Amino acid sequence: MKELLKEYKVISTIKVQWGDMDAMQHVNNVVYVKWGETARIDYFFALGLFSPEKKQIKFAPILGFQSIKYIVPVIYPDTIHIGTKMEEIKTDRIILKSFYYSENMGKLVAIKTQEIIPFDYKSQMKIPVPKELIIEINNLEGL
């Protein structure tokens, strides 16, 4: 598993729960969305967006789009390791990819794409990706 996850700076580990399964006897598709949210927030924490030192951030990272490619069904019991990394930075959004690996199967089971839009609550508008955020991402990713 360590070899599969070595390229990711942020890794989230999630235990599959019995209640995550559906009538088809595999993890329900919507659960992958929930796991992806955890991975996204873990990435934001790694960037320091929600750290106590930063009492107030200048923007909110809003989810603008998400998609999931399901590769192999996951069943209980299992542990999923999600490696998240920045795929691309555009003028008005950051694209993150999360790669879901099954500990039991030892392989990739799903890929989630997430587009993050910087949003200014004061003006109620999206804003360009702040330069300081780009610097933080580059530092985290080792770019």
mmCIF file with all atom_site columns, C-alpha atoms in Angstrom:
data_model
loop_
_atom_site.group_PDB
_atom_site.id
_atom_site.type_symbol
_atom_site.label_atom_id
_atom_site.label_alt_id
_atom_site.label_comp_id
_atom_site.label_asym_id
_atom_site.label_entity_id
_atom_site.label_seq_id
_atom_site.pdbx_PDB_ins_code
_atom_site.Cartn_x
_atom_site.Cartn_y
_atom_site.Cartn_z
_atom_site.occupancy
_atom_site.B_iso_or_equiv
_atom_site.pdbx_formal_charge
_atom_site.auth_seq_id
_atom_site.auth_comp_id
_atom_site.auth_asym_id
_atom_site.auth_atom_id
_atom_site.pdbx_PDB_model_num
ATOM 1   C CA . MET A 1 1   ? 0.000   0.000  0.000   1.00 0.00 ? 1   MET A CA 1
ATOM 2   C CA . LYS A 1 2   ? 2.874   2.384  0.820   1.00 0.00 ? 2   LYS A CA 1
ATOM 3   C CA . GLU A 1 3   ? 4.159   2.055  -2.744  1.00 0.00 ? 3   GLU A CA 1
ATOM 4   C CA . LEU A 1 4   ? 0.741   2.952  -4.202  1.00 0.00 ? 4   LEU A CA 1
ATOM 5   C CA . LEU A 1 5   ? 0.429   6.052  -1.993  1.00 0.00 ? 5   LEU A CA 1
ATOM 6   C CA . LYS A 1 6   ? 4.000   7.399  -2.167  1.00 0.00 ? 6   LYS A CA 1
ATOM 7   C CA . GLU A 1 7   ? 3.218   10.161 -4.697  1.00 0.00 ? 7   GLU A CA 1
ATOM 8   C CA . TYR A 1 8   ? 0.541   11.820 -2.523  1.00 0.00 ? 8   TYR A CA 1
ATOM 9   C CA . LYS A 1 9   ? 1.303   14.501 0.068   1.00 0.00 ? 9   LYS A CA 1
ATOM 10  C CA . VAL A 1 10  ? -2.193  14.207 1.583   1.00 0.00 ? 10  VAL A CA 1
ATOM 11  C CA . ILE A 1 11  ? -3.651  10.797 2.406   1.00 0.00 ? 11  ILE A CA 1
ATOM 12  C CA . SER A 1 12  ? -6.984  10.182 4.115   1.00 0.00 ? 12  SER A CA 1
ATOM 13  C CA . THR A 1 13  ? -7.761  6.795  5.654   1.00 0.00 ? 13  THR A CA 1
ATOM 14  C CA . ILE A 1 14  ? -11.356 5.654  5.974   1.00 0.00 ? 14  ILE A CA 1
ATOM 15  C CA . LYS A 1 15  ? -12.728 2.453  7.485   1.00 0.00 ? 15  LYS A CA 1
ATOM 16  C CA . VAL A 1 16  ? -15.598 1.027  5.464   1.00 0.00 ? 16  VAL A CA 1
ATOM 17  C CA . GLN A 1 17  ? -18.668 0.713  7.693   1.00 0.00 ? 17  GLN A CA 1
ATOM 18  C CA . TRP A 1 18  ? -21.298 -2.013 7.410   1.00 0.00 ? 18  TRP A CA 1
ATOM 19  C CA . GLY A 1 19  ? -23.885 0.733  6.856   1.00 0.00 ? 19  GLY A CA 1
ATOM 20  C CA . ASP A 1 20  ? -21.960 1.993  3.791   1.00 0.00 ? 20  ASP A CA 1
ATOM 21  C CA . MET A 1 21  ? -23.197 -1.055 1.860   1.00 0.00 ? 21  MET A CA 1
ATOM 22  C CA . ASP A 1 22  ? -26.353 -1.049 -0.225  1.00 0.00 ? 22  ASP A CA 1
ATOM 23  C CA . ALA A 1 23  ? -28.816 -3.679 -1.441  1.00 0.00 ? 23  ALA A CA 1
ATOM 24  C CA . MET A 1 24  ? -26.367 -4.662 -4.187  1.00 0.00 ? 24  MET A CA 1
ATOM 25  C CA . GLN A 1 25  ? -23.936 -5.748 -1.420  1.00 0.00 ? 25  GLN A CA 1
ATOM 26  C CA . HIS A 1 26  ? -21.222 -3.200 -2.159  1.00 0.00 ? 26  HIS A CA 1
ATOM 27  C CA . VAL A 1 27  ? -20.460 0.310  -0.934  1.00 0.00 ? 27  VAL A CA 1
ATOM 28  C CA . ASN A 1 28  ? -23.166 2.688  -2.165  1.00 0.00 ? 28  ASN A CA 1
ATOM 29  C CA . ASN A 1 29  ? -22.060 5.254  -4.748  1.00 0.00 ? 29  ASN A CA 1
ATOM 30  C CA . VAL A 1 30  ? -23.023 8.222  -2.579  1.00 0.00 ? 30  VAL A CA 1
ATOM 31  C CA . VAL A 1 31  ? -20.594 7.057  0.133   1.00 0.00 ? 31  VAL A CA 1
ATOM 32  C CA . TYR A 1 32  ? -17.692 7.721  -2.242  1.00 0.00 ? 32  TYR A CA 1
ATOM 33  C CA . VAL A 1 33  ? -18.891 11.342 -2.428  1.00 0.00 ? 33  VAL A CA 1
ATOM 34  C CA . LYS A 1 34  ? -18.801 11.568 1.376   1.00 0.00 ? 34  LYS A CA 1
ATOM 35  C CA . TRP A 1 35  ? -15.309 10.043 1.454   1.00 0.00 ? 35  TRP A CA 1
ATOM 36  C CA . GLY A 1 36  ? -14.201 12.554 -1.197  1.00 0.00 ? 36  GLY A CA 1
ATOM 37  C CA . GLU A 1 37  ? -15.454 15.406 0.966   1.00 0.00 ? 37  GLU A CA 1
ATOM 38  C CA . THR A 1 38  ? -13.300 14.140 3.830   1.00 0.00 ? 38  THR A CA 1
ATOM 39  C CA . ALA A 1 39  ? -10.288 13.926 1.505   1.00 0.00 ? 39  ALA A CA 1
ATOM 40  C CA . ARG A 1 40  ? -10.912 17.464 0.196   1.00 0.00 ? 40  ARG A CA 1
ATOM 41  C CA . ILE A 1 41  ? -11.142 18.919 3.701   1.00 0.00 ? 41  ILE A CA 1
ATOM 42  C CA . ASP A 1 42  ? -7.987  17.019 4.713   1.00 0.00 ? 42  ASP A CA 1
ATOM 43  C CA . TYR A 1 43  ? -6.250  18.656 1.739   1.00 0.00 ? 43  TYR A CA 1
ATOM 44  C CA . PHE A 1 44  ? -7.457  22.106 2.866   1.00 0.00 ? 44  PHE A CA 1
ATOM 45  C CA . PHE A 1 45  ? -6.178  21.429 6.394   1.00 0.00 ? 45  PHE A CA 1
ATOM 46  C CA . ALA A 1 46  ? -2.800  20.404 4.941   1.00 0.00 ? 46  ALA A CA 1
ATOM 47  C CA . LEU A 1 47  ? -2.735  23.770 3.135   1.00 0.00 ? 47  LEU A CA 1
ATOM 48  C CA . GLY A 1 48  ? -3.409  25.496 6.456   1.00 0.00 ? 48  GLY A CA 1
ATOM 49  C CA . LEU A 1 49  ? -6.708  27.016 5.306   1.00 0.00 ? 49  LEU A CA 1
ATOM 50  C CA . PHE A 1 50  ? -8.480  26.076 8.514   1.00 0.00 ? 50  PHE A CA 1
ATOM 51  C CA . SER A 1 51  ? -5.607  26.389 10.951  1.00 0.00 ? 51  SER A CA 1
ATOM 52  C CA . PRO A 1 52  ? -6.156  28.257 14.258  1.00 0.00 ? 52  PRO A CA 1
ATOM 53  C CA . GLU A 1 53  ? -3.389  30.721 13.305  1.00 0.00 ? 53  GLU A CA 1
ATOM 54  C CA . LYS A 1 54  ? -5.433  31.876 10.320  1.00 0.00 ? 54  LYS A CA 1
ATOM 55  C CA . LYS A 1 55  ? -8.408  33.188 12.241  1.00 0.00 ? 55  LYS A CA 1
ATOM 56  C CA . GLN A 1 56  ? -10.125 34.388 9.096   1.00 0.00 ? 56  GLN A CA 1
ATOM 57  C CA . ILE A 1 57  ? -9.568  33.309 5.522   1.00 0.00 ? 57  ILE A CA 1
ATOM 58  C CA . LYS A 1 58  ? -10.209 35.809 2.747   1.00 0.00 ? 58  LYS A CA 1
ATOM 59  C CA . PHE A 1 59  ? -12.265 33.390 0.687   1.00 0.00 ? 59  PHE A CA 1
ATOM 60  C CA . ALA A 1 60  ? -14.199 30.174 0.966   1.00 0.00 ? 60  ALA A CA 1
ATOM 61  C CA . PRO A 1 61  ? -13.160 27.140 -1.078  1.00 0.00 ? 61  PRO A CA 1
ATOM 62  C CA . ILE A 1 62  ? -16.507 26.121 -2.616  1.00 0.00 ? 62  ILE A CA 1
ATOM 63  C CA . LEU A 1 63  ? -17.071 22.846 -4.455  1.00 0.00 ? 63  LEU A CA 1
ATOM 64  C CA . GLY A 1 64  ? -18.129 23.782 -7.988  1.00 0.00 ? 64  GLY A CA 1
ATOM 65  C CA . PHE A 1 65  ? -18.077 20.359 -9.654  1.00 0.00 ? 65  PHE A CA 1
ATOM 66  C CA . GLN A 1 66  ? -17.399 16.739 -8.792  1.00 0.00 ? 66  GLN A CA 1
ATOM 67  C CA . SER A 1 67  ? -17.344 13.453 -10.636 1.00 0.00 ? 67  SER A CA 1
ATOM 68  C CA . ILE A 1 68  ? -16.389 9.932  -9.649  1.00 0.00 ? 68  ILE A CA 1
ATOM 69  C CA . LYS A 1 69  ? -15.137 7.117  -11.817 1.00 0.00 ? 69  LYS A CA 1
ATOM 70  C CA . TYR A 1 70  ? -15.963 3.800  -10.156 1.00 0.00 ? 70  TYR A CA 1
ATOM 71  C CA . ILE A 1 71  ? -13.443 1.104  -11.045 1.00 0.00 ? 71  ILE A CA 1
ATOM 72  C CA . VAL A 1 72  ? -14.005 -1.847 -8.671  1.00 0.00 ? 72  VAL A CA 1
ATOM 73  C CA . PRO A 1 73  ? -16.813 -2.383 -6.135  1.00 0.00 ? 73  PRO A CA 1
ATOM 74  C CA . VAL A 1 74  ? -15.773 -2.145 -2.477  1.00 0.00 ? 74  VAL A CA 1
ATOM 75  C CA . ILE A 1 75  ? -17.328 -4.349 0.186   1.00 0.00 ? 75  ILE A CA 1
ATOM 76  C CA . TYR A 1 76  ? -17.234 -4.420 3.985   1.00 0.00 ? 76  TYR A CA 1
ATOM 77  C CA . PRO A 1 77  ? -14.859 -4.897 5.753   1.00 0.00 ? 77  PRO A CA 1
ATOM 78  C CA . ASP A 1 78  ? -12.108 -2.825 4.154   1.00 0.00 ? 78  ASP A CA 1
ATOM 79  C CA . THR A 1 79  ? -10.043 0.282  4.663   1.00 0.00 ? 79  THR A CA 1
ATOM 80  C CA . ILE A 1 80  ? -9.818  2.891  1.923   1.00 0.00 ? 80  ILE A CA 1
ATOM 81  C CA . HIS A 1 81  ? -6.769  5.132  1.551   1.00 0.00 ? 81  HIS A CA 1
ATOM 82  C CA . ILE A 1 82  ? -7.425  8.259  -0.495  1.00 0.00 ? 82  ILE A CA 1
ATOM 83  C CA . GLY A 1 83  ? -4.485  10.135 -1.972  1.00 0.00 ? 83  GLY A CA 1
ATOM 84  C CA . THR A 1 84  ? -5.391  13.683 -2.991  1.00 0.00 ? 84  THR A CA 1
ATOM 85  C CA . LYS A 1 85  ? -3.340  16.000 -5.145  1.00 0.00 ? 85  LYS A CA 1
ATOM 86  C CA . MET A 1 86  ? -3.704  19.131 -7.200  1.00 0.00 ? 86  MET A CA 1
ATOM 87  C CA . GLU A 1 87  ? -4.285  18.282 -10.839 1.00 0.00 ? 87  GLU A CA 1
ATOM 88  C CA . GLU A 1 88  ? -4.440  21.809 -12.288 1.00 0.00 ? 88  GLU A CA 1
ATOM 89  C CA . ILE A 1 89  ? -4.769  25.436 -11.262 1.00 0.00 ? 89  ILE A CA 1
ATOM 90  C CA . LYS A 1 90  ? -6.890  27.573 -13.561 1.00 0.00 ? 90  LYS A CA 1
ATOM 91  C CA . THR A 1 91  ? -7.571  31.297 -13.244 1.00 0.00 ? 91  THR A CA 1
ATOM 92  C CA . ASP A 1 92  ? -10.795 30.808 -11.290 1.00 0.00 ? 92  ASP A CA 1
ATOM 93  C CA . ARG A 1 93  ? -10.569 27.252 -9.905  1.00 0.00 ? 93  ARG A CA 1
ATOM 94  C CA . ILE A 1 94  ? -8.362  24.492 -8.579  1.00 0.00 ? 94  ILE A CA 1
ATOM 95  C CA . ILE A 1 95  ? -8.842  20.958 -9.799  1.00 0.00 ? 95  ILE A CA 1
ATOM 96  C CA . LEU A 1 96  ? -8.115  18.241 -7.259  1.00 0.00 ? 96  LEU A CA 1
ATOM 97  C CA . LYS A 1 97  ? -7.983  14.514 -7.951  1.00 0.00 ? 97  LYS A CA 1
ATOM 98  C CA . SER A 1 98  ? -8.535  11.928 -5.260  1.00 0.00 ? 98  SER A CA 1
ATOM 99  C CA . PHE A 1 99  ? -7.458  8.341  -5.852  1.00 0.00 ? 99  PHE A CA 1
ATOM 100 C CA . TYR A 1 100 ? -9.208  5.694  -3.735  1.00 0.00 ? 100 TYR A CA 1
ATOM 101 C CA . TYR A 1 101 ? -7.223  2.555  -2.911  1.00 0.00 ? 101 TYR A CA 1
ATOM 102 C CA . SER A 1 102 ? -8.613  -0.559 -1.230  1.00 0.00 ? 102 SER A CA 1
ATOM 103 C CA . GLU A 1 103 ? -6.368  -2.027 1.436   1.00 0.00 ? 103 GLU A CA 1
ATOM 104 C CA . ASN A 1 104 ? -7.946  -5.478 1.038   1.00 0.00 ? 104 ASN A CA 1
ATOM 105 C CA . MET A 1 105 ? -7.599  -5.554 -2.745  1.00 0.00 ? 105 MET A CA 1
ATOM 106 C CA . GLY A 1 106 ? -4.349  -3.575 -2.869  1.00 0.00 ? 106 GLY A CA 1
ATOM 107 C CA . LYS A 1 107 ? -5.481  -1.560 -5.872  1.00 0.00 ? 107 LYS A CA 1
ATOM 108 C CA . LEU A 1 108 ? -7.212  1.550  -7.171  1.00 0.00 ? 108 LEU A CA 1
ATOM 109 C CA . VAL A 1 109 ? -11.007 1.356  -6.842  1.00 0.00 ? 109 VAL A CA 1
ATOM 110 C CA . ALA A 1 110 ? -12.204 4.875  -7.750  1.00 0.00 ? 110 ALA A CA 1
ATOM 111 C CA . ILE A 1 111 ? -11.036 8.327  -8.875  1.00 0.00 ? 111 ILE A CA 1
ATOM 112 C CA . LYS A 1 112 ? -12.764 11.558 -7.891  1.00 0.00 ? 112 LYS A CA 1
ATOM 113 C CA . THR A 1 113 ? -12.349 14.902 -9.651  1.00 0.00 ? 113 THR A CA 1
ATOM 114 C CA . GLN A 1 114 ? -13.216 18.032 -7.660  1.00 0.00 ? 114 GLN A CA 1
ATOM 115 C CA . GLU A 1 115 ? -13.237 21.613 -8.927  1.00 0.00 ? 115 GLU A CA 1
ATOM 116 C CA . ILE A 1 116 ? -12.774 24.127 -6.120  1.00 0.00 ? 116 ILE A CA 1
ATOM 117 C CA . ILE A 1 117 ? -13.944 27.710 -6.687  1.00 0.00 ? 117 ILE A CA 1
ATOM 118 C CA . PRO A 1 118 ? -12.604 30.521 -4.461  1.00 0.00 ? 118 PRO A CA 1
ATOM 119 C CA . PHE A 1 119 ? -15.653 32.465 -3.285  1.00 0.00 ? 119 PHE A CA 1
ATOM 120 C CA . ASP A 1 120 ? -15.796 35.831 -1.518  1.00 0.00 ? 120 ASP A CA 1
ATOM 121 C CA . TYR A 1 121 ? -18.753 35.925 0.866   1.00 0.00 ? 121 TYR A CA 1
ATOM 122 C CA . LYS A 1 122 ? -18.579 39.718 1.246   1.00 0.00 ? 122 LYS A CA 1
ATOM 123 C CA . SER A 1 123 ? -19.067 40.401 -2.458  1.00 0.00 ? 123 SER A CA 1
ATOM 124 C CA . GLN A 1 124 ? -21.030 37.156 -2.989  1.00 0.00 ? 124 GLN A CA 1
ATOM 125 C CA . MET A 1 125 ? -18.902 36.407 -6.045  1.00 0.00 ? 125 MET A CA 1
ATOM 126 C CA . LYS A 1 126 ? -16.301 33.942 -7.125  1.00 0.00 ? 126 LYS A CA 1
ATOM 127 C CA . ILE A 1 127 ? -12.803 35.376 -7.252  1.00 0.00 ? 127 ILE A CA 1
ATOM 128 C CA . PRO A 1 128 ? -9.586  34.454 -9.053  1.00 0.00 ? 128 PRO A CA 1
ATOM 129 C CA . VAL A 1 129 ? -7.419  31.877 -7.304  1.00 0.00 ? 129 VAL A CA 1
ATOM 130 C CA . PRO A 1 130 ? -5.393  33.908 -4.781  1.00 0.00 ? 130 PRO A CA 1
ATOM 131 C CA . LYS A 1 131 ? -1.641  33.990 -5.407  1.00 0.00 ? 131 LYS A CA 1
ATOM 132 C CA . GLU A 1 132 ? -0.960  33.070 -1.773  1.00 0.00 ? 132 GLU A CA 1
ATOM 133 C CA . LEU A 1 133 ? -3.071  29.916 -2.247  1.00 0.00 ? 133 LEU A CA 1
ATOM 134 C CA . ILE A 1 134 ? -1.080  28.969 -5.342  1.00 0.00 ? 134 ILE A CA 1
ATOM 135 C CA . ILE A 1 135 ? 2.120   29.362 -3.322  1.00 0.00 ? 135 ILE A CA 1
ATOM 136 C CA . GLU A 1 136 ? 0.725   27.162 -0.508  1.00 0.00 ? 136 GLU A CA 1
ATOM 137 C CA . ILE A 1 137 ? -0.333  24.476 -3.000  1.00 0.00 ? 137 ILE A CA 1
ATOM 138 C CA . ASN A 1 138 ? 3.063   24.525 -4.714  1.00 0.00 ? 138 ASN A CA 1
ATOM 139 C CA . ASN A 1 139 ? 4.796   24.236 -1.328  1.00 0.00 ? 139 ASN A CA 1
ATOM 140 C CA . LEU A 1 140 ? 2.581   21.327 -0.280  1.00 0.00 ? 140 LEU A CA 1
ATOM 141 C CA . GLU A 1 141 ? 2.950   19.514 -3.594  1.00 0.00 ? 141 GLU A CA 1
ATOM 142 C CA . GLY A 1 142 ? 6.701   20.171 -3.762  1.00 0.00 ? 142 GLY A CA 1
ATOM 143 C CA . LEU A 1 143 ? 6.481   22.034 -7.060  1.00 0.00 ? 143 LEU A CA 1
#
